[in-house]
């Protein structure tokens, strides 16, 4: 019972971590987009394209880490 609650809390914290990371990456892209955009692409499209690239690179690694932590929490090594 308490393990399920702990797992839910852990996964919620990891979702917040991923969300915070994604937000920070997008904020950085928005801040610097005008300096990096040299090919006439709109700032909005540039930011969306770069954000998708950033998220798809990092999110699977964070999710894999979250799953490893959850498994270790539910079934600690002997």
CSV table of C-alpha atoms in Angstrom, one decimal:
chain,number,residue,atom,x,y,z
A,1,UNK,CA,0.0,0.0,0.0
A,2,UNK,CA,2.6,2.5,1.0
A,3,UNK,CA,4.8,1.4,-1.9
A,4,UNK,CA,2.2,2.4,-4.4
A,5,UNK,CA,1.8,5.8,-2.8
A,6,UNK,CA,5.6,6.2,-2.8
A,7,UNK,CA,5.8,5.2,-6.5
A,8,UNK,CA,3.0,7.7,-7.4
A,9,UNK,CA,4.8,10.5,-5.5
A,10,UNK,CA,8.1,9.6,-7.2
A,11,UNK,CA,6.6,9.6,-10.6
A,12,UNK,CA,4.8,12.9,-9.9
A,13,UNK,CA,8.1,14.4,-8.9
A,14,UNK,CA,9.8,13.1,-12.1
A,15,UNK,CA,7.0,14.5,-14.2
A,16,UNK,CA,7.6,17.9,-12.6
A,17,UNK,CA,11.3,17.6,-13.2
A,18,UNK,CA,10.8,16.8,-16.9
A,19,UNK,CA,8.2,19.6,-17.2
A,20,UNK,CA,10.6,22.0,-15.5
A,21,UNK,CA,13.5,21.0,-17.8
A,22,UNK,CA,11.3,21.3,-20.9
A,23,UNK,CA,10.0,24.7,-19.7
A,24,UNK,CA,13.6,25.9,-19.1
A,25,UNK,CA,14.7,24.7,-22.5
A,26,UNK,CA,11.8,26.4,-24.3
A,27,UNK,CA,12.4,29.7,-22.3
A,28,UNK,CA,16.1,29.6,-23.4
A,29,UNK,CA,15.1,29.0,-27.0
A,30,UNK,CA,12.6,31.9,-27.0
A,31,UNK,CA,15.2,34.2,-25.4
A,32,UNK,CA,17.9,33.4,-28.0
A,33,UNK,CA,15.8,32.6,-31.1
A,34,UNK,CA,16.2,36.0,-32.7
A,35,UNK,CA,20.0,35.6,-32.6
A,36,UNK,CA,20.1,32.1,-34.1
A,37,UNK,CA,17.4,32.5,-36.8
A,38,UNK,CA,19.3,33.4,-40.0
A,39,UNK,CA,17.3,31.5,-42.7
A,40,UNK,CA,14.0,33.5,-42.5
A,41,UNK,CA,12.1,30.9,-40.5
A,42,UNK,CA,9.6,32.5,-38.2
A,43,UNK,CA,10.6,32.7,-34.5
A,44,UNK,CA,7.6,30.6,-33.5
A,45,UNK,CA,8.4,27.8,-35.9
A,46,UNK,CA,12.0,27.9,-35.0
A,47,UNK,CA,11.3,27.6,-31.3
A,48,UNK,CA,8.8,24.8,-31.8
A,49,UNK,CA,11.2,22.8,-34.0
A,50,UNK,CA,14.1,23.2,-31.6
A,51,UNK,CA,11.9,22.4,-28.6
A,52,UNK,CA,10.8,19.2,-30.2
A,53,UNK,CA,14.4,18.3,-30.9
A,54,UNK,CA,15.4,19.0,-27.3
A,55,UNK,CA,12.5,17.2,-25.7
A,56,UNK,CA,12.9,14.1,-27.9
A,57,UNK,CA,16.6,13.9,-27.0
A,58,UNK,CA,16.2,14.2,-23.3
A,59,UNK,CA,12.8,13.0,-22.3
A,60,UNK,CA,13.4,9.3,-23.0
A,61,UNK,CA,16.5,9.3,-20.9
A,62,UNK,CA,14.6,10.9,-18.0
A,63,UNK,CA,11.8,8.5,-18.3
A,64,UNK,CA,14.2,5.5,-18.4
A,65,UNK,CA,15.8,6.8,-15.2
A,66,UNK,CA,12.4,7.2,-13.6
A,67,UNK,CA,11.6,3.6,-14.4
A,68,UNK,CA,14.9,2.4,-13.0
A,69,UNK,CA,14.3,4.3,-9.8
A,70,UNK,CA,10.7,2.9,-9.5
A,71,UNK,CA,11.9,-0.7,-10.1
A,72,UNK,CA,14.7,-0.3,-7.5
A,73,UNK,CA,12.2,1.2,-5.0
A,74,UNK,CA,9.7,-1.6,-5.5
A,75,UNK,CA,12.2,-4.4,-5.7
A,76,UNK,CA,15.5,-3.4,-4.0
A,77,UNK,CA,18.5,-5.6,-4.7
A,78,UNK,CA,19.3,-8.2,-2.1
